[in-house]
PDB file of C-alpha atoms in Angstrom:
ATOM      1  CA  UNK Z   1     -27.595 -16.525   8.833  1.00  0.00           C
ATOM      2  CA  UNK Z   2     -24.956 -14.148   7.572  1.00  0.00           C
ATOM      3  CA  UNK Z   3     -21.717 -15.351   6.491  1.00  0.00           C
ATOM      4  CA  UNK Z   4     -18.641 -13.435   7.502  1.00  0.00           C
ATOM      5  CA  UNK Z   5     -16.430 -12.851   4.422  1.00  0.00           C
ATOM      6  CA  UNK Z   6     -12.825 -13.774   4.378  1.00  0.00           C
ATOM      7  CA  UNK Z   7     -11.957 -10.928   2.797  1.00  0.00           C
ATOM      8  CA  UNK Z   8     -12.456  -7.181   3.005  1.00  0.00           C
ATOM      9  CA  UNK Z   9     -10.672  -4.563   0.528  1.00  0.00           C
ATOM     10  CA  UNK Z  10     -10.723  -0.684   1.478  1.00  0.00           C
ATOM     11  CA  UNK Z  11     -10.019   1.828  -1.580  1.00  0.00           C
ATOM     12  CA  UNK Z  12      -9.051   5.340  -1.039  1.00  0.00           C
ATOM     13  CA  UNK Z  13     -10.600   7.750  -3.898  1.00  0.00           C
ATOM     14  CA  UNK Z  14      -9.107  11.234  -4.459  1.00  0.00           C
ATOM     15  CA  UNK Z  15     -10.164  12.446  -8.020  1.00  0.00           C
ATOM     16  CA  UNK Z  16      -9.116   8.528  -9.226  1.00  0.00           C
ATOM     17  CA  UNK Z  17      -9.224   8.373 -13.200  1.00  0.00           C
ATOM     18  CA  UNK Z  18     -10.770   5.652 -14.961  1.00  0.00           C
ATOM     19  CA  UNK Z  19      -8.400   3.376 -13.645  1.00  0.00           C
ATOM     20  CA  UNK Z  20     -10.712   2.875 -10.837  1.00  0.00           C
ATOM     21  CA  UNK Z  21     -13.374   1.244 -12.582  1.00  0.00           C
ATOM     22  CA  UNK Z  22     -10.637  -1.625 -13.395  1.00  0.00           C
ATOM     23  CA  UNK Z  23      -9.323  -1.865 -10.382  1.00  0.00           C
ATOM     24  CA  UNK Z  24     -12.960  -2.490  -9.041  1.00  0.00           C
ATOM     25  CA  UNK Z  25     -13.671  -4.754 -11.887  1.00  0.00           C
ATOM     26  CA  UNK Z  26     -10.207  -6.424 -10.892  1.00  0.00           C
ATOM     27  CA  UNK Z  27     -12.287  -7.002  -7.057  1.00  0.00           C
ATOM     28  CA  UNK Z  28     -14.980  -7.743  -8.445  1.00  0.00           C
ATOM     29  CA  UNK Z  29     -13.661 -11.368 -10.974  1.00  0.00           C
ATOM     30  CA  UNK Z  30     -12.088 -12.080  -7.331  1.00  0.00           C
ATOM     31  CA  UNK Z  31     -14.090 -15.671  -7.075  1.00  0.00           C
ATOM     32  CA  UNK Z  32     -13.952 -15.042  -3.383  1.00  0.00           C
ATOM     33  CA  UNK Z  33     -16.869 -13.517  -0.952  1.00  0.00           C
ATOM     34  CA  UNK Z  34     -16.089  -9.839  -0.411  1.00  0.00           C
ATOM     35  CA  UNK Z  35     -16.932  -6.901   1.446  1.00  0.00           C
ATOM     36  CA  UNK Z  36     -15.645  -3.700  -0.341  1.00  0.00           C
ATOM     37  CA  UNK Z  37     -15.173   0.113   1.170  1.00  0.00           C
ATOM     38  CA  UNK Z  38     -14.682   3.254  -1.055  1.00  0.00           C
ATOM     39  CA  UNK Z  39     -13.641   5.759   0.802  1.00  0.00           C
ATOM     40  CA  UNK Z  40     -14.912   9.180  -1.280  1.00  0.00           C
ATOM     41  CA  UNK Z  41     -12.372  11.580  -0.271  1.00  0.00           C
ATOM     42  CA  UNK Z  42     -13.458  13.527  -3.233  1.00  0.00           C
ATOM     43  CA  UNK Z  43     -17.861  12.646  -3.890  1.00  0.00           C
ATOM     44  CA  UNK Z  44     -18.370  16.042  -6.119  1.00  0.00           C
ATOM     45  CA  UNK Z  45     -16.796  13.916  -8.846  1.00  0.00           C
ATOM     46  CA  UNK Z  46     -18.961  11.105  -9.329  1.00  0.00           C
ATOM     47  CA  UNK Z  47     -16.563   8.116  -9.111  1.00  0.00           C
ATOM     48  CA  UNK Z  48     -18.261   6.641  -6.269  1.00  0.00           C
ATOM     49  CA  UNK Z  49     -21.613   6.609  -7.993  1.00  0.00           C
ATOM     50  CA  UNK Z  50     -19.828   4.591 -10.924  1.00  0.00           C
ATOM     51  CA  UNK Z  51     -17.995   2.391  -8.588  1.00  0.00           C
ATOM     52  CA  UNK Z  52     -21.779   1.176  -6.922  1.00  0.00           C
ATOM     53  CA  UNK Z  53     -23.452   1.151 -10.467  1.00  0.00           C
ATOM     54  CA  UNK Z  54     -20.278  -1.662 -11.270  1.00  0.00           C
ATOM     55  CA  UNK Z  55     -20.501  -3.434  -7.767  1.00  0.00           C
ATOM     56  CA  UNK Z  56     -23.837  -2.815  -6.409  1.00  0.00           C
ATOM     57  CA  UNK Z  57     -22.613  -4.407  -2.926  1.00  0.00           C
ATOM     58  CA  UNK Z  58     -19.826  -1.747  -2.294  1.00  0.00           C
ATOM     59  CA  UNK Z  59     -20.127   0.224   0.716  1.00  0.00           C
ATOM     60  CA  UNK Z  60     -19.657   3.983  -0.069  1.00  0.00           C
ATOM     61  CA  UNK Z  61     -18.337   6.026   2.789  1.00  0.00           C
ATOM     62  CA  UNK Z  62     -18.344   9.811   1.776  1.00  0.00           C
ATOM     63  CA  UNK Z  63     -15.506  11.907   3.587  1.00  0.00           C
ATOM     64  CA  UNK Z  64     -16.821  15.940   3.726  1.00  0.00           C
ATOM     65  CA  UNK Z  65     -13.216  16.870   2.713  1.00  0.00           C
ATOM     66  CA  UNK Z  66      -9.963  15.216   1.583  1.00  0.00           C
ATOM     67  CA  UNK Z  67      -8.714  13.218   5.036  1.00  0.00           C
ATOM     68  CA  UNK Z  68      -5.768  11.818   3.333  1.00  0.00           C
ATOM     69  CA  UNK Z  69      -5.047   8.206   2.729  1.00  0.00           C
ATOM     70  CA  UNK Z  70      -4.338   7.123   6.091  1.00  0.00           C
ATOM     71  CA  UNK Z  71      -7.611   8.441   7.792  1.00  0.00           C
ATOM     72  CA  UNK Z  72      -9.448   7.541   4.474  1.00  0.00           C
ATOM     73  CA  UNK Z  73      -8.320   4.094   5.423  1.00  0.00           C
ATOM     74  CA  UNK Z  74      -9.345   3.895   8.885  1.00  0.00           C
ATOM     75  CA  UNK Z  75     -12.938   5.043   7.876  1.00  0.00           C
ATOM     76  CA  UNK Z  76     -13.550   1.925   6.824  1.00  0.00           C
ATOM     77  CA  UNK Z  77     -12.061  -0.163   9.872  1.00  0.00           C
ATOM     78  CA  UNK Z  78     -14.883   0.202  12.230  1.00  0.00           C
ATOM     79  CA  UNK Z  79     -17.125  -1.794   9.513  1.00  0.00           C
ATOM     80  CA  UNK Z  80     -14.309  -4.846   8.918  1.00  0.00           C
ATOM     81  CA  UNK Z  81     -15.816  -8.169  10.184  1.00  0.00           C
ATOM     82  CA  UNK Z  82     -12.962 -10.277   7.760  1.00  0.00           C
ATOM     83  CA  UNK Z  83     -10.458 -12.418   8.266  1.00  0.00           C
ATOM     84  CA  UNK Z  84      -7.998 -10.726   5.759  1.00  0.00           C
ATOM     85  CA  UNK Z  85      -7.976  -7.321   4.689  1.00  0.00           C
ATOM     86  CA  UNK Z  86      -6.492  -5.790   1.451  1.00  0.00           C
ATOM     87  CA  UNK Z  87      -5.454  -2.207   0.727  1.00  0.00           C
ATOM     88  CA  UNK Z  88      -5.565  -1.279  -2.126  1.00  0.00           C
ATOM     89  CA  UNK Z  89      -5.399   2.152  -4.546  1.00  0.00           C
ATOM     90  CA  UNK Z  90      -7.653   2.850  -7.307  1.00  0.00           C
ATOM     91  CA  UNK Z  91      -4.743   2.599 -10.157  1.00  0.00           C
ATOM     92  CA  UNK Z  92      -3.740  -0.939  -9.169  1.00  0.00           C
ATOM     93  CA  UNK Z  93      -4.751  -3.942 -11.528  1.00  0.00           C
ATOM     94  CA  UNK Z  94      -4.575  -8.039 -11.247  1.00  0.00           C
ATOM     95  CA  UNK Z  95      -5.422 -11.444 -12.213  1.00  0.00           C
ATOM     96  CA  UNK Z  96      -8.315 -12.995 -10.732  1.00  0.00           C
ATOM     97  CA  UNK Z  97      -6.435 -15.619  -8.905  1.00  0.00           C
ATOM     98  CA  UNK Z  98      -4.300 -13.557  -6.801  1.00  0.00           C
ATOM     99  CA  UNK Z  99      -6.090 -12.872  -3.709  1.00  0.00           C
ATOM    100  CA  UNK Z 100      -7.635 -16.751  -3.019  1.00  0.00           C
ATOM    101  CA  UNK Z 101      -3.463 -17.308  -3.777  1.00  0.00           C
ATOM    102  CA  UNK Z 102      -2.501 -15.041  -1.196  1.00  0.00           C
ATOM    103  CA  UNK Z 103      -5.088 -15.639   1.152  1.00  0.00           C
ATOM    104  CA  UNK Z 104      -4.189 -19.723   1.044  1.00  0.00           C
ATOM    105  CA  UNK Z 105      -0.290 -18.413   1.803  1.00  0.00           C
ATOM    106  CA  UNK Z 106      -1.729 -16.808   4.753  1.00  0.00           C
ATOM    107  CA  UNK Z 107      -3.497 -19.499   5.894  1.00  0.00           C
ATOM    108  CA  UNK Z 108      -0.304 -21.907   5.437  1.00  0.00           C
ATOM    109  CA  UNK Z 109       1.685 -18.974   7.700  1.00  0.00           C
ATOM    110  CA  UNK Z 110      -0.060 -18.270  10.501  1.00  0.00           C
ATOM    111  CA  UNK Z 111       2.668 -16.092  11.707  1.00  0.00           C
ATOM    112  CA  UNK Z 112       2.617 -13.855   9.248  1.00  0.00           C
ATOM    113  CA  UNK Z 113       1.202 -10.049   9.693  1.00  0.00           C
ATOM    114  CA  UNK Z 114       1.550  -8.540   5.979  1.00  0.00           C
ATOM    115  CA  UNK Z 115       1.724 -10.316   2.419  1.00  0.00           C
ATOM    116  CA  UNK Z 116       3.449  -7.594  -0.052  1.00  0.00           C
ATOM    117  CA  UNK Z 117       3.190  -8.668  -3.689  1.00  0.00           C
ATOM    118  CA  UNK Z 118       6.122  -7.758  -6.388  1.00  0.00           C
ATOM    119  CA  UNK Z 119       4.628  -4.522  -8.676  1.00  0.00           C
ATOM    120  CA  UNK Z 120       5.249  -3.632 -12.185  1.00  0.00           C
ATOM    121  CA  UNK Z 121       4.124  -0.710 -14.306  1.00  0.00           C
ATOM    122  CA  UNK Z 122       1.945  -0.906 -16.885  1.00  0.00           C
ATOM    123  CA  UNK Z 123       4.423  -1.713 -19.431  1.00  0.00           C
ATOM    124  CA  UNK Z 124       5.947  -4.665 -18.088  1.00  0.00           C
ATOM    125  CA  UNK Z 125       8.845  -3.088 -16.157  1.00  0.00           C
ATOM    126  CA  UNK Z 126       9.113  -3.642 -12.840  1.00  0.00           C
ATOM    127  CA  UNK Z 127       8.623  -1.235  -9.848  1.00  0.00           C
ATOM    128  CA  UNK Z 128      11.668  -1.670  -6.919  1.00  0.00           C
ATOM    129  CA  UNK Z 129      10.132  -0.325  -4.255  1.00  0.00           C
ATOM    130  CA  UNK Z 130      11.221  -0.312  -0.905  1.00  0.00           C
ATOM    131  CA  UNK Z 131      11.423  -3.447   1.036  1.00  0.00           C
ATOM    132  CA  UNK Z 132      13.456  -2.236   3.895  1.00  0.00           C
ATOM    133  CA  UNK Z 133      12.681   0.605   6.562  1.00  0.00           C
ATOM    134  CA  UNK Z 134      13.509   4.196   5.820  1.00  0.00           C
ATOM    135  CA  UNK Z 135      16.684   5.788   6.242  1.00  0.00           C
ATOM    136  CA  UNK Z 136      17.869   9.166   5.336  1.00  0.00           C
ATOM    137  CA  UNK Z 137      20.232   7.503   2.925  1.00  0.00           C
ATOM    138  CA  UNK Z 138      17.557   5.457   1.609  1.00  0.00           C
ATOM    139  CA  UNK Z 139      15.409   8.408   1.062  1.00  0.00           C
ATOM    140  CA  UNK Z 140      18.058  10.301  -0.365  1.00  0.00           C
ATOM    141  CA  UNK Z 141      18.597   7.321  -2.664  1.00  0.00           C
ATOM    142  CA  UNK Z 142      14.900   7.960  -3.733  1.00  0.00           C
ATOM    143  CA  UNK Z 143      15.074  11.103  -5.000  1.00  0.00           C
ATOM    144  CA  UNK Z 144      18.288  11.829  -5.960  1.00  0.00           C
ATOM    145  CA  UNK Z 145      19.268   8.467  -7.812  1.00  0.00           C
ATOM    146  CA  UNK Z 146      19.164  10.251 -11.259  1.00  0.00           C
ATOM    147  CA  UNK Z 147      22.393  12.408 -10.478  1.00  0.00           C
ATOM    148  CA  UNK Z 148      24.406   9.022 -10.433  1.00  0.00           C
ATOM    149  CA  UNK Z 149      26.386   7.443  -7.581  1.00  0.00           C
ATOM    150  CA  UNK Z 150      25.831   6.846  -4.565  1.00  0.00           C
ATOM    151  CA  UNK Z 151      22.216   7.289  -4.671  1.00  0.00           C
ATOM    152  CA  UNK Z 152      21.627   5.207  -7.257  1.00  0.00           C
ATOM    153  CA  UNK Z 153      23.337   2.533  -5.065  1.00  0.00           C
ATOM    154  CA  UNK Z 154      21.296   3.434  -1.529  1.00  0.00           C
ATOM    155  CA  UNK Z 155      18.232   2.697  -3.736  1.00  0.00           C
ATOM    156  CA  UNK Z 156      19.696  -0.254  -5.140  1.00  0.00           C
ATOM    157  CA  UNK Z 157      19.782  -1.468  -0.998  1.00  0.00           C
ATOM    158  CA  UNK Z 158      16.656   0.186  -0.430  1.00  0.00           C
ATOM    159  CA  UNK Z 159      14.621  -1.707  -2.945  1.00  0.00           C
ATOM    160  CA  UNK Z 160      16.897  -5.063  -2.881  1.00  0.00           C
ATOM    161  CA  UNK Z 161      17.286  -4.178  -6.807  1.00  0.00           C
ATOM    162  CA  UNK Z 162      19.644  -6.506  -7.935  1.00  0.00           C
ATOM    163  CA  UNK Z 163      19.317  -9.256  -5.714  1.00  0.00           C
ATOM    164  CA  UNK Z 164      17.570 -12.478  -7.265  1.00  0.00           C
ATOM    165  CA  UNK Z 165      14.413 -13.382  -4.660  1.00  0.00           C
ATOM    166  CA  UNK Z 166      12.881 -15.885  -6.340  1.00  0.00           C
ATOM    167  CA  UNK Z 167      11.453 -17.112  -2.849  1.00  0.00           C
ATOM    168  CA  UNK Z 168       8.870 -15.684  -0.217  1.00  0.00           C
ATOM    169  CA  UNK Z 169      11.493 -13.209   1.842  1.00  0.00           C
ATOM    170  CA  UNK Z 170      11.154 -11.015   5.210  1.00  0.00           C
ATOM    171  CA  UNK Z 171      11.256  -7.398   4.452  1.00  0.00           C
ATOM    172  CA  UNK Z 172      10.645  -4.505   6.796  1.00  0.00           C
ATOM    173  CA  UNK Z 173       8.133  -2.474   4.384  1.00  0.00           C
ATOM    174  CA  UNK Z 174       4.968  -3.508   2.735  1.00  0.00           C
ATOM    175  CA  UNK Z 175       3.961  -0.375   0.055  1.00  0.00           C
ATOM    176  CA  UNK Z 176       0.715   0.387   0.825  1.00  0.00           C
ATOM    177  CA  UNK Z 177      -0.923   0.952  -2.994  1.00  0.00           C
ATOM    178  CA  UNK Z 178      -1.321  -2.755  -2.547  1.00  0.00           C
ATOM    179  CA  UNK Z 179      -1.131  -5.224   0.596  1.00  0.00           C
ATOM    180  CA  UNK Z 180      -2.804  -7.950   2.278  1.00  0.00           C
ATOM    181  CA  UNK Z 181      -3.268  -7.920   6.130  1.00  0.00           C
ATOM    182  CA  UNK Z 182      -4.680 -10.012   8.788  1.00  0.00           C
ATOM    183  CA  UNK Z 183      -7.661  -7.572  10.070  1.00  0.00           C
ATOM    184  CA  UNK Z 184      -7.666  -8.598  13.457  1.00  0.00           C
ATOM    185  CA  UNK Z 185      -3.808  -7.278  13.681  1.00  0.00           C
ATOM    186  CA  UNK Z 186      -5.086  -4.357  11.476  1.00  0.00           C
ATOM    187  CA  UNK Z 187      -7.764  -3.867  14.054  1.00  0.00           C
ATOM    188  CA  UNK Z 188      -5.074  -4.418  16.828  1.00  0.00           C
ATOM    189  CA  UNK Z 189      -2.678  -1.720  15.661  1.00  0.00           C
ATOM    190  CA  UNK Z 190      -5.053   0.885  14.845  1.00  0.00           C
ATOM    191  CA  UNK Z 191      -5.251   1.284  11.707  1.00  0.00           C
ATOM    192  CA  UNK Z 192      -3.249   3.807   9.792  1.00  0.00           C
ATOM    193  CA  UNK Z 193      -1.216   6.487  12.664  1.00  0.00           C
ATOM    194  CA  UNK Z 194      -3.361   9.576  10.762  1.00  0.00           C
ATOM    195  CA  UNK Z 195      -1.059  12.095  11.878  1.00  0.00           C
ATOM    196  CA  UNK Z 196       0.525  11.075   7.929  1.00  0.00           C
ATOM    197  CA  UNK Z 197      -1.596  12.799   5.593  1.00  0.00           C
ATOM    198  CA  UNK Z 198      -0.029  10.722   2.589  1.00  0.00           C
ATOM    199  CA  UNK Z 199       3.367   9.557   2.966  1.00  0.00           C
ATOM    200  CA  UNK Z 200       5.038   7.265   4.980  1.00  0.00           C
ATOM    201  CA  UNK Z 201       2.229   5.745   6.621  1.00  0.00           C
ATOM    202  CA  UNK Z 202       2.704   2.466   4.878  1.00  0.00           C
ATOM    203  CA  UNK Z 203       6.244   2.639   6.220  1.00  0.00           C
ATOM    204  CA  UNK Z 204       4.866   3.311   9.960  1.00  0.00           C
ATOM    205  CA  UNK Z 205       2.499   0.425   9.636  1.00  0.00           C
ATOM    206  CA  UNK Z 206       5.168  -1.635   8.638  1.00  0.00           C
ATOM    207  CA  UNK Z 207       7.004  -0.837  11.399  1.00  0.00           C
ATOM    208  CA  UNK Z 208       4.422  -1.670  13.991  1.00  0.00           C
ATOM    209  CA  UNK Z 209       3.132  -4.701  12.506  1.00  0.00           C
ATOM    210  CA  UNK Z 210       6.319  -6.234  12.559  1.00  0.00           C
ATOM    211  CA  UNK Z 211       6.182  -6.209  16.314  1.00  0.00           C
ATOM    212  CA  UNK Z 212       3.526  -8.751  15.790  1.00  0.00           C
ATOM    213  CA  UNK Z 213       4.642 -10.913  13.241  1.00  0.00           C
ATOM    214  CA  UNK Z 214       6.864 -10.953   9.781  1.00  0.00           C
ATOM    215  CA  UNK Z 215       5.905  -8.776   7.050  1.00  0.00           C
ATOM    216  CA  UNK Z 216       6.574 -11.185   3.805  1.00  0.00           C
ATOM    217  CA  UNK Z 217       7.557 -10.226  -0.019  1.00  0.00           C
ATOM    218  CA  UNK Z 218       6.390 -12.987  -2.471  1.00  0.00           C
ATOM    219  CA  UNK Z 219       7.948 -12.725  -6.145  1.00  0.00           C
ATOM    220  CA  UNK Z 220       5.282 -15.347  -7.252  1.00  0.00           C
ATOM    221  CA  UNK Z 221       1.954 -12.598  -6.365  1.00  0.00           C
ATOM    222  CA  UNK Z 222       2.337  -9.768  -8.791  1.00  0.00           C
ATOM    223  CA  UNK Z 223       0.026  -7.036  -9.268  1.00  0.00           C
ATOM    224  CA  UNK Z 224       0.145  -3.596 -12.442  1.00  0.00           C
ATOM    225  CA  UNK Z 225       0.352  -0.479 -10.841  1.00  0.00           C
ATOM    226  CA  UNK Z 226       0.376   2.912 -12.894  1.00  0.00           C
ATOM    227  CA  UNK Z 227       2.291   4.835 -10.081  1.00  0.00           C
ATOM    228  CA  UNK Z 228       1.277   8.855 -10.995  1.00  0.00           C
ATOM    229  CA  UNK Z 229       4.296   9.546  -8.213  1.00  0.00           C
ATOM    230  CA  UNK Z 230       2.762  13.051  -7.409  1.00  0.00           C
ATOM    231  CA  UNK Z 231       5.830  13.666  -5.106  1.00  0.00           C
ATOM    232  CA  UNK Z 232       8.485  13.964  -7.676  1.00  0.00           C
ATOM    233  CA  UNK Z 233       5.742  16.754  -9.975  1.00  0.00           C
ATOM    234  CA  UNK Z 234       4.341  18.702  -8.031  1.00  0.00           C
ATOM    235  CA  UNK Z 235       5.475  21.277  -4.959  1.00  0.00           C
ATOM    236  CA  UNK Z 236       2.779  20.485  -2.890  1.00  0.00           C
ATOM    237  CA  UNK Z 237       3.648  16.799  -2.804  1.00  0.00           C
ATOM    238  CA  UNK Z 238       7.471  17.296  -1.943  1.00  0.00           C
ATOM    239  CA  UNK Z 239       6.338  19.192   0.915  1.00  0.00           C
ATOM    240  CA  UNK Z 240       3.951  16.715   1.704  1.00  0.00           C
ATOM    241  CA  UNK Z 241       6.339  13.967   1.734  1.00  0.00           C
ATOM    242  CA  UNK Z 242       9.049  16.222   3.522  1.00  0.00           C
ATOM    243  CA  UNK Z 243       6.490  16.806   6.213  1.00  0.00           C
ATOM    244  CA  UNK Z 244       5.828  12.895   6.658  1.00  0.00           C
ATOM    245  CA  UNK Z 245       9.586  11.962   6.268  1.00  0.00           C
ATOM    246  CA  UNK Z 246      10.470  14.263   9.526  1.00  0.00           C
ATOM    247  CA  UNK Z 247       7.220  12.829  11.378  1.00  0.00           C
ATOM    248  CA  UNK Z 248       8.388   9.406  10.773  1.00  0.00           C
ATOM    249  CA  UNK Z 249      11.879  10.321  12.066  1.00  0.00           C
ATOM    250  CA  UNK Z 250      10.779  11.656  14.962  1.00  0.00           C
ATOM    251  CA  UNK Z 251       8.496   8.985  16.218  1.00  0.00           C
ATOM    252  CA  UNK Z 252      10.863   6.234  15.203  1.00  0.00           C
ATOM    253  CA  UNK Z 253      14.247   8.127  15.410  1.00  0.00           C
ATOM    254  CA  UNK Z 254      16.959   9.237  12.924  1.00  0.00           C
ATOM    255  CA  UNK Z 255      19.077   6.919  11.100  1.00  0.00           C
ATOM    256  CA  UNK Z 256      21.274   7.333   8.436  1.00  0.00           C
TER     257      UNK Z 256
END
């Protein structure tokens, strides 16, 4: 007889770095039983190959060209048979406790759709990403907060930067290089809306699984993310995220 696994973890690969491999290893100290998707959006490179040589139980699912990371994602759904499902991208690191800790949270709140850890960057600092729903002022915020007020202070309200959470808190977005869902509501939604190549589809998520249930921050769960933020370097990512900020506006409306 087969035992279901609590947990399932789907990784998106796009030419990943070395990273990977720890992120894997990260899975892999996990003292939990888990059933683990790569989704190759990029096989020429041989990641995937290294990935099953490291965890020999992975399940590989090679993609014939890049399908972005929402449709990457949803490759993997029609194989979940878990109770809990993690997202998570191949330059993300953790401690080997953190996912039986979330997972027991989970259990304790039954109501609750999405688990959201707090990130910080490799050298200790932390990461303020969103925690509420996009606005245009938000967004603005983002990528304008290095000319000085007011955008540093609409990403200040974005992010909550600044306020002192030192408890499990509702937010309205769950970033999705890292989070913990239940499947079944994962399975219930849909997946990933794959008209977002890259971009906003964490945000749209968010917004849909809150219809179901909260979508929780805990400061306590902490996970090391290296962040390459492609959309600030390069053209074709600023018109990648243009392109999903004006999709996400028009199925959800525009709000300042």
């Amino acid at each position: 007889m087969t035992t279901q696994p609590i947990l399932s973890a789907c990784m998106v690969l796009y030419h990943p770095g070395e990273e990977a491999l720890q992120a894997v290893q990260c899975l892999k100290d996990t003292p939990l039983p888990l059933d683990f998707f790569a989704v190759d959006n990029t096989p020429e490179d041989g990641m995937a190959a290294r990935i099953k040589e490291l965890l020999p139980s992975a399940h590989i699912l090679p993609q014939t060209r890049n399908v972005g990371f929402g449709r990457g994602n949803n490759a993997a759904l029609p194989h979940l048979t878990s109770r809990y499902h993690l997202l998570i991208n191949p330059d993300v690191s953790f401690a080997p406790d953190l996912l039986p800790r979330m997972i027991a949270y989970m259990d304790e709140h039954p109501e609750v759709a999405i688990l959201t850890p707090r990130v910080f960057s490799e050298d200790g600092s932390e990461q303020f990403l969103p925690k509420k729903q996009p606005t245009l002022r938000y967004l603005l915020g983002g990528r304008l907060e290095r000319l000085g007020e007011p955008f540093r202070t609409w990403r200040r309200k974005y992010t909550l930067e600044g306020l002192d959470i030192r408890q499990p808190t509702p937010v309205g977005f769950a970033t999705g290089c890292f989070l913990l869902i239940r499947t079944a509501l994962f399975r219930q939604l849909g997946g990933f809306d794959e008209r977002f190549f890259l971009y906003q589809e964490d945000s749209d998520l968010s917004r849909r699984a809150m219809g179901v249930g909260p979508i929780m921050y805990h400061p306590d769960m902490h996970v090391t993310h290296a962040w390459a933020r492609e959309n600030t370097r390069t053209l074709r990512g600023n018109l990648r995220q243009i392109s999903s900020i004006m999709k996400f506006f028009m199925k959800w409306g525009w709000r300042w």
